[in-house]
Amino acid sequence: MAADPAIRAIAALDDELRRGMYEFIRDARRPVTRDEAAAAVGISRKLAAFHLDKLVAAGVLHATFQRATGLRRVGRAPKVYEPTGGDIRVSLPPRQYDLLAGILLDAVLAAGADEGARDAAVRTARERGHEIGADHRRRTRPGRLGAERALTIATGLLESHGFAPARDSPRCVRLRNCPFHPLAERAPDTVCAINHAFLDGLLDGLDARSVTARLAPQAGECCVRLTATT
C-alpha cells in the first residue's frame, strides 16, 4: 500500500538539515538556488542537492531551471526550488475539519431569512454530499446501481473522506471513524445531523436508491451506517 503523501512529506522534514532548508526557501518567497540553500544551513552544495531532491520527491518542494534576472544567458540556467504551496496535515485517525468548516461557512452565506442555523447547516451538508456523489457518477457513469455495487462505490468515497468504512455484512457498511470528532463530542446532535445529511446526500447524488443512510450511534464510531434496503 502506498504511503500517504502527507506522511511522506512529514518523514522527509524529520531531518534537521532538510527542515532548515525548507524553512529558508519558504521564507524567501522567491526561487532559491542550491548554493543559497546550502549556505543557509552551512553544508556543501553537493549535500544540499541530495537533501533538496529528497524534498522534491516527497512533494514538499518544486524544482525548475531558472536564470536570475539581469544575468547574462551563458551556460545552463541553475536549478531553483520553491515550496509546492500545499498544506501538509497528518491526523491519525483521519479528521476532515475543513469539510465541516466549508459546510458551516456555506450555510452562513446561504441561510434563508426564515431558516435557523442548524437547518441551514443540515441542508448545506446534504447539498455538499449530493455534489460529491453526483460528480463521481458523472465521471464514472456506473449505470443503474444495485445494492452491492452502490455500497462498494460509497465505501471508496467515504474511505477518501476519513470515515474508515468496513463491511459488517454484504448489506451493511459500518463507519468506524467520525471525521468530525472531537467536535461531535461538543455538539453531538448537531454534528450527527450534519453527518447524516451529508451521507444521505452522497447516496442521492450517486442515485443509489437501494442503500439508506441511517442513524445508528455507537461509541467511538460515526453515528451513521449504510444499509442495503430490501
CSV table of C-alpha atoms in Angstrom, one decimal:
chain,number,residue,atom,x,y,z
A,1,MET,CA,0.0,0.0,0.0
A,2,ALA,CA,1.4,3.4,-1.0
A,3,ALA,CA,2.3,5.8,1.8
A,4,ASP,CA,0.1,8.8,2.4
A,5,PRO,CA,1.6,11.9,0.6
A,6,ALA,CA,1.4,13.9,3.8
A,7,ILE,CA,3.2,11.2,5.8
A,8,ARG,CA,6.0,11.1,3.2
A,9,ALA,CA,6.3,14.9,3.4
A,10,ILE,CA,6.5,14.8,7.2
A,11,ALA,CA,9.1,12.0,7.1
A,12,ALA,CA,11.2,14.0,4.7
A,13,LEU,CA,11.1,17.0,7.0
A,14,ASP,CA,12.1,15.0,10.0
A,15,ASP,CA,15.8,15.7,9.1
A,16,GLU,CA,17.1,18.9,10.7
A,17,LEU,CA,19.0,20.0,7.6
A,18,ARG,CA,16.1,19.4,5.2
A,19,ARG,CA,13.7,21.2,7.6
A,20,GLY,CA,16.1,24.2,7.8
A,21,MET,CA,16.4,24.4,4.0
A,22,TYR,CA,12.7,24.1,3.6
A,23,GLU,CA,12.1,26.9,6.1
A,24,PHE,CA,14.7,29.1,4.4
A,25,ILE,CA,13.1,28.5,1.0
A,26,ARG,CA,9.6,29.1,2.3
A,27,ASP,CA,10.6,32.3,4.0
A,28,ALA,CA,12.5,33.6,0.9
A,29,ARG,CA,9.2,33.9,-1.1
A,30,ARG,CA,11.2,33.5,-4.3
A,31,PRO,CA,13.0,30.7,-6.2
A,32,VAL,CA,16.2,29.7,-4.3
A,33,THR,CA,19.3,28.1,-5.8
A,34,ARG,CA,21.2,25.1,-4.3
A,35,ASP,CA,24.1,27.4,-3.3
A,36,GLU,CA,21.7,29.6,-1.4
A,37,ALA,CA,20.0,26.7,0.4
A,38,ALA,CA,23.4,25.1,1.2
A,39,ALA,CA,24.7,28.4,2.7
A,40,ALA,CA,21.6,28.8,4.8
A,41,VAL,CA,22.3,25.6,6.7
A,42,GLY,CA,26.1,25.5,6.4
A,43,ILE,CA,26.6,22.4,4.2
A,44,SER,CA,28.2,21.7,0.8
A,45,ARG,CA,26.3,22.3,-2.4
A,46,LYS,CA,26.5,18.6,-3.2
A,47,LEU,CA,25.0,17.5,0.1
A,48,ALA,CA,22.3,20.3,-0.3
A,49,ALA,CA,21.4,18.9,-3.7
A,50,PHE,CA,20.8,15.4,-2.2
A,51,HIS,CA,18.5,16.8,0.5
A,52,LEU,CA,16.7,19.1,-1.8
A,53,ASP,CA,16.0,16.4,-4.2
A,54,LYS,CA,14.6,14.3,-1.4
A,55,LEU,CA,12.2,17.2,-0.5
A,56,VAL,CA,11.1,17.4,-4.2
A,57,ALA,CA,10.4,13.6,-4.3
A,58,ALA,CA,8.3,14.0,-1.1
A,59,GLY,CA,6.2,16.7,-2.7
A,60,VAL,CA,7.4,19.4,-0.3
A,61,LEU,CA,9.4,21.5,-2.9
A,62,HIS,CA,9.0,22.1,-6.6
A,63,ALA,CA,12.2,22.4,-8.8
A,64,THR,CA,12.7,24.2,-12.1
A,65,PHE,CA,15.6,25.7,-14.0
A,66,GLN,CA,15.6,29.4,-13.9
A,67,ARG,CA,18.1,32.1,-14.6
A,68,ALA,CA,18.2,35.1,-12.2
A,69,THR,CA,17.0,38.4,-13.6
A,70,GLY,CA,19.8,40.6,-15.1
A,71,LEU,CA,22.4,37.8,-15.6
A,72,ARG,CA,23.9,37.0,-19.0
A,73,ARG,CA,22.5,33.9,-20.7
A,74,VAL,CA,25.7,31.9,-20.5
A,75,GLY,CA,25.5,28.2,-19.8
A,76,ARG,CA,22.7,26.2,-18.3
A,77,ALA,CA,20.2,28.0,-16.1
A,78,PRO,CA,20.6,27.0,-12.4
A,79,LYS,CA,18.1,24.7,-10.7
A,80,VAL,CA,15.9,26.6,-8.2
A,81,TYR,CA,13.5,25.5,-5.6
A,82,GLU,CA,10.1,26.8,-4.3
A,83,PRO,CA,7.5,25.4,-1.9
A,84,THR,CA,4.7,23.5,-3.6
A,85,GLY,CA,2.2,25.6,-1.8
A,86,GLY,CA,0.0,22.8,-0.4
A,87,ASP,CA,-0.8,22.3,3.2
A,88,ILE,CA,0.8,19.3,5.0
A,89,ARG,CA,-1.5,17.8,7.5
A,90,VAL,CA,-1.5,14.4,9.2
A,91,SER,CA,-4.2,13.3,11.5
A,92,LEU,CA,-4.5,9.8,13.0
A,93,PRO,CA,-7.3,8.8,12.9
A,94,PRO,CA,-8.2,11.0,9.9
A,95,ARG,CA,-10.1,14.2,10.5
A,96,GLN,CA,-12.0,16.4,8.0
A,97,TYR,CA,-12.4,19.7,9.8
A,98,ASP,CA,-12.1,21.6,6.5
A,99,LEU,CA,-15.1,19.7,5.1
A,100,LEU,CA,-17.2,20.6,8.2
A,101,ALA,CA,-15.9,24.2,8.1
A,102,GLY,CA,-16.8,24.5,4.5
A,103,ILE,CA,-20.3,23.2,5.2
A,104,LEU,CA,-20.8,25.7,8.0
A,105,LEU,CA,-19.4,28.6,6.1
A,106,ASP,CA,-21.7,27.9,3.1
A,107,ALA,CA,-24.6,27.6,5.5
A,108,VAL,CA,-23.9,31.0,6.9
A,109,LEU,CA,-23.6,32.6,3.5
A,110,ALA,CA,-26.7,30.9,2.0
A,111,ALA,CA,-29.0,30.7,5.0
A,112,GLY,CA,-32.6,31.9,4.2
A,113,ALA,CA,-34.3,34.6,6.2
A,114,ASP,CA,-36.6,32.2,7.9
A,115,GLU,CA,-34.0,29.4,8.2
A,116,GLY,CA,-32.3,28.6,11.5
A,117,ALA,CA,-28.5,28.0,11.7
A,118,ARG,CA,-28.9,24.3,12.3
A,119,ASP,CA,-31.4,23.8,9.5
A,120,ALA,CA,-29.1,25.7,7.1
A,121,ALA,CA,-26.1,23.5,8.1
A,122,VAL,CA,-28.1,20.3,7.6
A,123,ARG,CA,-29.4,21.5,4.2
A,124,THR,CA,-25.9,22.5,3.1
A,125,ALA,CA,-24.4,19.2,4.2
A,126,ARG,CA,-26.9,17.3,2.1
A,127,GLU,CA,-26.1,19.5,-0.9
A,128,ARG,CA,-22.4,19.0,-0.4
A,129,GLY,CA,-22.8,15.2,-0.2
A,130,HIS,CA,-25.0,15.3,-3.3
A,131,GLU,CA,-22.3,17.2,-5.2
A,132,ILE,CA,-19.7,14.6,-4.3
A,133,GLY,CA,-21.9,11.7,-5.3
A,134,ALA,CA,-23.2,13.3,-8.5
A,135,ASP,CA,-19.7,14.3,-9.5
A,136,HIS,CA,-18.5,10.7,-9.1
A,137,ARG,CA,-21.5,9.4,-11.1
A,138,ARG,CA,-20.8,11.9,-13.9
A,139,ARG,CA,-17.1,10.8,-14.1
A,140,THR,CA,-17.6,7.1,-13.9
A,141,ARG,CA,-21.1,6.6,-15.4
A,142,PRO,CA,-21.7,3.4,-13.4
A,143,GLY,CA,-25.3,2.9,-14.8
A,144,ARG,CA,-28.0,1.6,-12.6
A,145,LEU,CA,-26.7,0.7,-9.1
A,146,GLY,CA,-27.7,-2.4,-7.3
A,147,ALA,CA,-27.2,-2.5,-3.5
A,148,GLU,CA,-23.8,-4.4,-3.7
A,149,ARG,CA,-22.3,-2.0,-6.3
A,150,ALA,CA,-23.7,1.1,-4.5
A,151,LEU,CA,-22.2,0.0,-1.2
A,152,THR,CA,-18.8,-0.7,-2.9
A,153,ILE,CA,-18.7,2.8,-4.5
A,154,ALA,CA,-19.9,4.5,-1.4
A,155,THR,CA,-17.2,2.7,0.6
A,156,GLY,CA,-14.5,4.0,-1.7
A,157,LEU,CA,-15.7,7.6,-1.5
A,158,LEU,CA,-16.1,7.5,2.3
A,159,GLU,CA,-12.6,6.0,2.7
A,160,SER,CA,-11.2,9.1,1.0
A,161,HIS,CA,-13.1,11.3,3.4
A,162,GLY,CA,-11.8,9.6,6.5
A,163,PHE,CA,-14.9,7.6,7.6
A,164,ALA,CA,-12.9,4.3,7.7
A,165,PRO,CA,-15.8,2.2,6.3
A,166,ALA,CA,-16.0,-1.5,7.0
A,167,ARG,CA,-18.4,-4.1,5.6
A,168,ASP,CA,-20.1,-5.6,8.6
A,169,SER,CA,-22.1,-7.8,6.2
A,170,PRO,CA,-22.8,-7.9,2.4
A,171,ARG,CA,-25.7,-5.5,3.2
A,172,CYS,CA,-24.2,-3.1,5.8
A,173,VAL,CA,-21.3,-0.7,5.9
A,174,ARG,CA,-20.2,0.5,9.4
A,175,LEU,CA,-18.3,3.8,9.6
A,176,ARG,CA,-15.5,3.2,12.2
A,177,ASN,CA,-14.3,6.8,12.4
A,178,CYS,CA,-16.1,10.1,12.7
A,179,PRO,CA,-14.0,12.6,10.7
A,180,PHE,CA,-15.5,15.5,12.7
A,181,HIS,CA,-14.5,14.2,16.1
A,182,PRO,CA,-14.0,15.7,18.8
A,183,LEU,CA,-16.4,18.4,17.6
A,184,ALA,CA,-19.1,15.7,17.6
A,185,GLU,CA,-18.5,15.4,21.4
A,186,ARG,CA,-19.2,19.1,21.9
A,187,ALA,CA,-22.5,19.1,19.9
A,188,PRO,CA,-23.4,15.5,19.1
A,189,ASP,CA,-27.0,16.2,17.9
A,190,THR,CA,-25.9,18.9,15.5
A,191,VAL,CA,-22.8,17.2,14.1
A,192,CYS,CA,-24.6,13.8,13.8
A,193,ALA,CA,-27.4,15.6,11.9
A,194,ILE,CA,-24.9,17.2,9.6
A,195,ASN,CA,-23.1,13.8,9.1
A,196,HIS,CA,-26.4,12.0,8.4
A,197,ALA,CA,-27.5,14.7,5.9
A,198,PHE,CA,-24.1,14.6,4.1
A,199,LEU,CA,-24.1,10.8,3.7
A,200,ASP,CA,-27.8,10.9,2.7
A,201,GLY,CA,-27.0,13.5,0.0
A,202,LEU,CA,-24.0,11.5,-1.2
A,203,LEU,CA,-26.2,8.4,-1.8
A,204,ASP,CA,-28.8,10.6,-3.5
A,205,GLY,CA,-26.1,12.0,-5.8
A,206,LEU,CA,-24.9,8.5,-6.7
A,207,ASP,CA,-28.6,7.6,-7.4
A,208,ALA,CA,-28.0,4.7,-5.0
A,209,ARG,CA,-31.7,4.1,-4.3
A,210,SER,CA,-31.1,0.6,-2.9
A,211,VAL,CA,-28.9,2.0,0.0
A,212,THR,CA,-30.0,4.0,3.0
A,213,ALA,CA,-28.0,6.1,5.5
A,214,ARG,CA,-29.5,5.6,8.9
A,215,LEU,CA,-28.5,6.9,12.3
A,216,ALA,CA,-27.0,4.1,14.5
A,217,PRO,CA,-24.8,5.8,17.1
A,218,GLN,CA,-22.1,3.7,18.6
A,219,ALA,CA,-19.2,4.8,20.9
A,220,GLY,CA,-16.0,5.5,19.1
A,221,GLU,CA,-17.6,5.4,15.6
A,222,CYS,CA,-19.6,7.6,13.2
A,223,CYS,CA,-23.2,7.8,14.1
A,224,VAL,CA,-24.4,6.7,10.7
A,225,ARG,CA,-24.4,3.3,8.9
A,226,LEU,CA,-25.2,2.5,5.3
A,227,THR,CA,-27.7,-0.3,4.8
A,228,ALA,CA,-29.0,-2.0,1.7
A,229,THR,CA,-32.7,-1.8,1.6
A,230,THR,CA,-34.9,-4.8,0.9
